[in-house]
Coordinates of C-alpha atoms in Angstrom, one line a residue:
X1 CA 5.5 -21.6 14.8
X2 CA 3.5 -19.0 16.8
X3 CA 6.8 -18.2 18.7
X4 CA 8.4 -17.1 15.3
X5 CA 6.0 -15.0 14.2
X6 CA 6.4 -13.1 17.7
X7 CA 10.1 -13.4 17.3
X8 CA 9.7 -11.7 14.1
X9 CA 7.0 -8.9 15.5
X10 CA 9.7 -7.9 18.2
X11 CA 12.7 -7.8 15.7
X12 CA 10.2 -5.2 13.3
X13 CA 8.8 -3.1 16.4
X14 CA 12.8 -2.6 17.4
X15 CA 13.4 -1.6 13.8
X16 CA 10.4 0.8 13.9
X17 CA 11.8 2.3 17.6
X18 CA 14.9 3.0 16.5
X19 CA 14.4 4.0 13.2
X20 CA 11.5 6.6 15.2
X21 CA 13.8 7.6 17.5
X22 CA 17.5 8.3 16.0
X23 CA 18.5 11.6 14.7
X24 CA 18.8 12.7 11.2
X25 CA 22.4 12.2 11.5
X26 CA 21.8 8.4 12.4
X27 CA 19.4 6.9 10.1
X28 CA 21.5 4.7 7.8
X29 CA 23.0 3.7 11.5
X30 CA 19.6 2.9 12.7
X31 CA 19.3 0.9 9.5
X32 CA 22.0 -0.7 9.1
X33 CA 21.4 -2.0 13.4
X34 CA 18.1 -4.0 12.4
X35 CA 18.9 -4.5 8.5
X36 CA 20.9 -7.4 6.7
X37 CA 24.0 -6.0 5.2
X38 CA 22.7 -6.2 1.7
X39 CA 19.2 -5.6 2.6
X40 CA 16.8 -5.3 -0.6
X41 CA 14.3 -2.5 -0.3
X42 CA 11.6 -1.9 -2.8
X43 CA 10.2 1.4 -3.0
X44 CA 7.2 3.4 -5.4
X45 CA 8.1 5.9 -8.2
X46 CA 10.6 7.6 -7.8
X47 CA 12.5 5.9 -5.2
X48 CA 12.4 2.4 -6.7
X49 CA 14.3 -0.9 -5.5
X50 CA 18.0 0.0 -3.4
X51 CA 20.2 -2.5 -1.8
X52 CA 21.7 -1.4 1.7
X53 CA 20.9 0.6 4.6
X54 CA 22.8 3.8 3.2
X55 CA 21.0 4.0 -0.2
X56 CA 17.6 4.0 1.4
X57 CA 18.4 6.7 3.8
X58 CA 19.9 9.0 1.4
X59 CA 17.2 8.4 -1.2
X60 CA 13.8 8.2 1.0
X61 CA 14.2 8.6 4.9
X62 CA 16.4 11.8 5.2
X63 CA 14.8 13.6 2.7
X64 CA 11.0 12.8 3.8
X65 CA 12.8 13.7 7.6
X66 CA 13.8 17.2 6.9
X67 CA 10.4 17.7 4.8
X68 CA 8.3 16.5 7.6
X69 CA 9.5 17.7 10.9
X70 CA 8.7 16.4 14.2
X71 CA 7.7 13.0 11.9
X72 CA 6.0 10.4 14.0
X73 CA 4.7 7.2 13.2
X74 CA 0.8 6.6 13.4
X75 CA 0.0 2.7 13.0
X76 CA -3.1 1.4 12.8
X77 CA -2.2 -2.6 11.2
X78 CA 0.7 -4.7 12.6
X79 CA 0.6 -7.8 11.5
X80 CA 2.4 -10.9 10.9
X81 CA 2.2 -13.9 9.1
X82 CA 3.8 -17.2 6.9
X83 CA 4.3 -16.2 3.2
X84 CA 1.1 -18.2 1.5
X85 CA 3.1 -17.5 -2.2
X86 CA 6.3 -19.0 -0.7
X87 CA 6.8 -22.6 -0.9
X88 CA 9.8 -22.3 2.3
X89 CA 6.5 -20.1 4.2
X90 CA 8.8 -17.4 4.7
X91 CA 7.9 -15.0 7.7
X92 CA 6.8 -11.4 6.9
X93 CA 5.6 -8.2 9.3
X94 CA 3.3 -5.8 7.9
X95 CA 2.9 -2.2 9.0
X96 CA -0.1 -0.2 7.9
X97 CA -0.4 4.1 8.9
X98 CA 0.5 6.9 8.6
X99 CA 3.6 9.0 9.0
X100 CA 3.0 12.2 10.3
X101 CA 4.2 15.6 10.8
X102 CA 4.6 19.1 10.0
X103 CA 5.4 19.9 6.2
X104 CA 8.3 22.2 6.4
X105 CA 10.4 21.7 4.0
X106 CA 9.7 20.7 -0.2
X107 CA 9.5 17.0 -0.7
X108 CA 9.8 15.3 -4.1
X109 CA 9.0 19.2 -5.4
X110 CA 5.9 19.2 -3.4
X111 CA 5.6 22.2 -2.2
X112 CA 5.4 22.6 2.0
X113 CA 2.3 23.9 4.0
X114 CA 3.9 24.9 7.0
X115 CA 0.9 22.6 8.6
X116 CA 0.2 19.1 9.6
X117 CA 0.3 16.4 7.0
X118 CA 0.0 12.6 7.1
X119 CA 1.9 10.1 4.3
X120 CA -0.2 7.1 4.2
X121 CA 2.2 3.9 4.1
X122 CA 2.6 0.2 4.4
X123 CA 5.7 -1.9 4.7
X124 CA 6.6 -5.0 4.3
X125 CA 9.5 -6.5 6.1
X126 CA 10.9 -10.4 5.8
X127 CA 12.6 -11.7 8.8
X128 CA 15.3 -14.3 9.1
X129 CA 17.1 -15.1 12.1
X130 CA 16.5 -11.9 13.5
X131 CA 17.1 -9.9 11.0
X132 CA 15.0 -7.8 8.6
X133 CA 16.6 -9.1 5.0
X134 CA 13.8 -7.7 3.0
X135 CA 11.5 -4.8 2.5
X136 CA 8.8 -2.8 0.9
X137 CA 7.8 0.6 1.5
X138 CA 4.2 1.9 -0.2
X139 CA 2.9 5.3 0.2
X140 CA 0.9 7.7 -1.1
X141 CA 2.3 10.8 -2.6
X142 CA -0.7 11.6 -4.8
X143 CA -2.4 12.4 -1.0
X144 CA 0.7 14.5 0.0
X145 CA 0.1 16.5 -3.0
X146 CA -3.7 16.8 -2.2
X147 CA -2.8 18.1 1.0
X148 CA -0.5 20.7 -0.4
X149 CA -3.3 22.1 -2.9
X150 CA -2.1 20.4 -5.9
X151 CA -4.1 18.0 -7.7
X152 CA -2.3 16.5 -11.0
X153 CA -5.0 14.2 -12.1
X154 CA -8.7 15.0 -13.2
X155 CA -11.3 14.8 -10.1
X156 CA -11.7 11.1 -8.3
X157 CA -14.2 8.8 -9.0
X158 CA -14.3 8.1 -4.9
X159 CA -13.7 10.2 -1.9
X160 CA -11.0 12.3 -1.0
X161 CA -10.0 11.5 3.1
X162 CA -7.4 10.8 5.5
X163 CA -7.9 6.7 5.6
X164 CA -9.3 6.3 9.2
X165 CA -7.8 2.9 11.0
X166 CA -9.8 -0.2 11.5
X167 CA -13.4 0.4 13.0
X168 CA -12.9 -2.4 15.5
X169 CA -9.4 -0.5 16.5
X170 CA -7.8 -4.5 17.0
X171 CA -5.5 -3.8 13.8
X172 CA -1.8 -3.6 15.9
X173 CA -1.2 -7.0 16.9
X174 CA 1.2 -7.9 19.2
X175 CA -0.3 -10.5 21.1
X176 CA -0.3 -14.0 19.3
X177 CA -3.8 -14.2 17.3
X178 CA -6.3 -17.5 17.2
X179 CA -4.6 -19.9 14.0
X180 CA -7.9 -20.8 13.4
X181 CA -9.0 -16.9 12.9
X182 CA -5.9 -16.6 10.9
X183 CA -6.5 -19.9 8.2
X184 CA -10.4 -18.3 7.8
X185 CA -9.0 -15.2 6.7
X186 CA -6.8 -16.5 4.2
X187 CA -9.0 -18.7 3.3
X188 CA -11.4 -15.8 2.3
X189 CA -9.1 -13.8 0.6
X190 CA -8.0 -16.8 -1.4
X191 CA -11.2 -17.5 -2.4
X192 CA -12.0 -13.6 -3.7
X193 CA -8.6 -13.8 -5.2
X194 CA -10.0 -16.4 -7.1
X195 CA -13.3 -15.1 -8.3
X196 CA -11.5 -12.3 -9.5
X197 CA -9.7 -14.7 -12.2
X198 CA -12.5 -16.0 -13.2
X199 CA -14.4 -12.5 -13.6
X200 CA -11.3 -11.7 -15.7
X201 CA -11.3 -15.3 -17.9
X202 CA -15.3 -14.5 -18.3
X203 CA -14.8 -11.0 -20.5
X204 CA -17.7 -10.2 -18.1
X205 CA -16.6 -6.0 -16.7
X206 CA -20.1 -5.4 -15.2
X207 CA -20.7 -8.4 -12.9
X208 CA -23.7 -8.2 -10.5
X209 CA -23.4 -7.2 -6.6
X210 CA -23.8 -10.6 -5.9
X211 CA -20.9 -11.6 -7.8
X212 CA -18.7 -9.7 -4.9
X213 CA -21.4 -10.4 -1.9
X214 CA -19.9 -13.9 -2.4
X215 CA -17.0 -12.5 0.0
X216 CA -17.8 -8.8 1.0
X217 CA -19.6 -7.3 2.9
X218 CA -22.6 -5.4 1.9
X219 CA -21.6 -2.8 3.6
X220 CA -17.8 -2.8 2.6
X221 CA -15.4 0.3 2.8
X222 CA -12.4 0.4 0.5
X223 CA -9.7 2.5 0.6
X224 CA -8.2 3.3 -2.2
X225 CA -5.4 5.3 -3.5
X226 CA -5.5 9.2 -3.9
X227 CA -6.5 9.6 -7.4
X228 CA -8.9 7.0 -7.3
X229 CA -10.4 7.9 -3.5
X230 CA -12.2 5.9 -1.0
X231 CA -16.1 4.1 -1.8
X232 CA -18.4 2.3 0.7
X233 CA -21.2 -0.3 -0.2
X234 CA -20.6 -3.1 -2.8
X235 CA -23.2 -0.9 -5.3
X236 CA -20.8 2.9 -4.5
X237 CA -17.8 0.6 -4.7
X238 CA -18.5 -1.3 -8.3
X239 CA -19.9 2.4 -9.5
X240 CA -16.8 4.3 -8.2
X241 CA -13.9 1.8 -8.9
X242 CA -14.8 -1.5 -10.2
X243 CA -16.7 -0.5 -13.1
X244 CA -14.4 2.4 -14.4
X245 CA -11.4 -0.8 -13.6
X246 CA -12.7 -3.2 -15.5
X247 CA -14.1 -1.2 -18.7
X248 CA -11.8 1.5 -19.1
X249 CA -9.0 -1.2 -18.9
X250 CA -7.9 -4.5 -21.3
X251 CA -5.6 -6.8 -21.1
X252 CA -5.1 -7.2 -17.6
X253 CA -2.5 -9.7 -16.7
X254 CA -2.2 -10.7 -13.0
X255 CA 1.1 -11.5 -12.5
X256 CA 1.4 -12.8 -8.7
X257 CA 2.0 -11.8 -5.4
X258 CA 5.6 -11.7 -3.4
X259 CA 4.2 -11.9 -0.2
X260 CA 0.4 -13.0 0.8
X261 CA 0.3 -12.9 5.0
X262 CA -2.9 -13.5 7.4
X263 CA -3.2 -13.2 11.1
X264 CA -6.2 -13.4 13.0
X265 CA -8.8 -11.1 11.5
X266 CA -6.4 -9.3 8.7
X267 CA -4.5 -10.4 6.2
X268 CA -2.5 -8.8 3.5
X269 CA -0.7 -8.9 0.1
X270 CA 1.9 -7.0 -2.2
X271 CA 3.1 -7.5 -5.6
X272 CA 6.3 -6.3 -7.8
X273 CA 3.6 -5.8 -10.1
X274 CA 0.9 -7.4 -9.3
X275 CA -0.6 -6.5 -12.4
X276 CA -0.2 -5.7 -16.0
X277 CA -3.1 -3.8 -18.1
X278 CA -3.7 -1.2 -20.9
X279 CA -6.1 1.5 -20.9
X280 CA -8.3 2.2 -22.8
X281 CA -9.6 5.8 -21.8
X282 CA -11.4 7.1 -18.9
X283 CA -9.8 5.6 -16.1
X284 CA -8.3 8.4 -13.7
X285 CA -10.3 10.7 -16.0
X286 CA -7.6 10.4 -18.7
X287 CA -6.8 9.6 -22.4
X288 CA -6.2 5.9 -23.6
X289 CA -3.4 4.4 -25.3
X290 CA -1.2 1.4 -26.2
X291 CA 1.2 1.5 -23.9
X292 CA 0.9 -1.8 -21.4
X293 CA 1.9 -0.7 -17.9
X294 CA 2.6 -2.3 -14.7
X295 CA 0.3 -1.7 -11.1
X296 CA 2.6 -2.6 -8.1
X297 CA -0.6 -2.7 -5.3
X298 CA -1.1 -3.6 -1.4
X299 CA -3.9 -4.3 -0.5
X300 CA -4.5 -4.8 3.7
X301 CA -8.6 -6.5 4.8
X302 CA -9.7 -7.0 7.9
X303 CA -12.6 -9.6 7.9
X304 CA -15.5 -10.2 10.3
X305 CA -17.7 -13.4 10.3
X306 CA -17.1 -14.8 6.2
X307 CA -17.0 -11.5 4.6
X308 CA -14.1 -8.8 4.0
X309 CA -15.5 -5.8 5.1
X310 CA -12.5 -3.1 5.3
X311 CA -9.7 -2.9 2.5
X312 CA -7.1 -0.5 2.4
X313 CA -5.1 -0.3 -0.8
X314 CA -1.9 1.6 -2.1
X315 CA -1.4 1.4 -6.0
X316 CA 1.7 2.9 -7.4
X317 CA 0.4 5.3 -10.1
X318 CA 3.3 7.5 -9.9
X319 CA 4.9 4.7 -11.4
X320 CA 2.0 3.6 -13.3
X321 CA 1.6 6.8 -15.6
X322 CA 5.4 7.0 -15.4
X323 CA 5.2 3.9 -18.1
X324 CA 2.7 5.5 -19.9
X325 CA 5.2 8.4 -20.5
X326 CA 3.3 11.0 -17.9
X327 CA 6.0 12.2 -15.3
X328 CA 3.7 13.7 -12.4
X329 CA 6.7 14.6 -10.3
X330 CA 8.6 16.3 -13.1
X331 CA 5.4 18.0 -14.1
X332 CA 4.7 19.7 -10.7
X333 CA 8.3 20.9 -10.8
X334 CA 8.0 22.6 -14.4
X335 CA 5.0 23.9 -13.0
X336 CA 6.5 25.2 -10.1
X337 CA 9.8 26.4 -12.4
X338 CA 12.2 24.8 -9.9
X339 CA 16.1 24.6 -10.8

């Protein structure tokens, strides 16, 4: 078992080299080399979900390319694990950074700095028999904008920072990890998976610290989207995210995960949504309405003794407020009166 998850590492860390390396010219080549032939690829607003190695590279990887120049990859997670959602314990490889480089060119209408700037991302990829035959690709654009001196939503409830890696720097796995480590982990995240349910069945949006010191850490840092911004402590974190979440929300519907993955001290999860709610008014400092939309959210931990104590999370608001009839993208380029 251990040997496929290494198997699997190797096939993703090939993928990554020679996607890293190839020219413009080459990345549907470099693709297509590690990919299935109809490889499904999910991607956030406005890229969605494309099937082959051609689609992706015309639609995401050549134009972030000529935007960022000189891109290179900065990881601070790799990871990989044995679907827990999947009955068949299918075998998935996580990546966790940021992609870096100089912002030369517009991207997505964003305008370009000239300077240094840093995507945040997290992909998924599902092996079999040596070959990547699914993916997700998460990042966050709201940050890119930051970076380029545009801010479409009202001010954050959390902080606004590049996400720094794992304190304990042990994030990029490629040795095998302890399966003991790895079934704790899980285990944890499970079982904070689960109180979440039942904060959600108990109408109850302003639960005591306690409630999450079941299986965080006091001291607990979580990163979350820009837009919503980063929060440390359980008290800063339930005053700065969970709070505004839970009241300034209804109806929230969890609706699964695709992949759940854990190895050694980290674990991680996506969903294609993960979950459906309504606001109500407030939350990301705007209006409520009707209008039932969908979060699509990764969220990556690393865990020390019994607690959860770093969490790094990607939401897809783009897509998000897209549902709710607010086009940020299509916004900044009225704004910026581009043909």
């Amino acid at each position: 078992m251990t040997a496929d998850l290494q198997s699997a590492k190797q096939v993703v860390k090939s993928y990554q080299q020679t996607l890293d390396r190839c020219a413009d010219g080459d990345v549907a080549r470099a693709l297509q080399a590690c990919w299935s032939e109809n490889h499904s690829w999910r991607g956030m607003h406005p890229f969605y979900e494309q099937t082959g190695a051609q689609a992706v590279a015309k639609v995401f990887w050549l134009p972030l390319r000529r935007a960022l120049s000189a891109l290179q990859r900065r990881e601070d997670v790799f990871m990989a694990g044995y679907n827990d959602v999947d009955k068949a314990q299918s075998v998935w490889v996580v990546s966790m950074g940021h992609l870096a480089g100089l912002f030369d060119g517009d991207f997505l209408h964003i305008p370009a700095t000239k300077k240094m700037a840093f995507l945040r991302y997290a992909e998924f990829c599902r092996v079999e028999d040596q070959t990547i035959t699914e993916s997700a690709f998460f990042c966050d654009l709201i940050s890119l904008m930051h970076q380029a001196g545009h801010f479409p939503l009202p001010p954050q409830t959390g902080a606004d920072v590049i996400h720094p890696g794992p304190i304990t720097h042990d994030g990029i796995m490629i040795e095998p990890q302890d399966p003991q480590l790895t079934s704790t982990t899980i285990g944890i995240v499970n079982e904070m998976i689960s109180d979440l349910g039942l904060l959600n069945n108990s109408g109850n949006d302003r639960c005591p610290p306690e409630t999450l010191a079941k299986t965080w850490h006091e001291n607990m840092i979580w990163y979350g989207p820009a837009g919503i911004g980063t929060t440390y402590t359980i008290p800063r974190y339930q005053q700065q995210h969970q709070y505004p979440f839970r009241t300034q929300l209804k109806d929230k519907k969890f609706n699964g995960h695709v992949a759940r993955i854990a190895e050694g001290n980290y674990a991680g999860f996506f969903g294609w949504s993960n979950l459906t709610n309504t606001p109500t008014g407030g939350f990301l400092g705007l209006p409520g309405n009707e209008i039932a939309a969908d979060m699509r959210v990764v969220d990556i931990y690393r865990r020390e003794n019994d607690k959860l104590v770093e969490n790094w999370v990607f939401i897809d608001l783009l897509h998000y407020l897209h549902m709710q009839g607010l086009d940020v993208l299509r916004r900044l380029k009225e704004l910026r009166d581009i043909d």
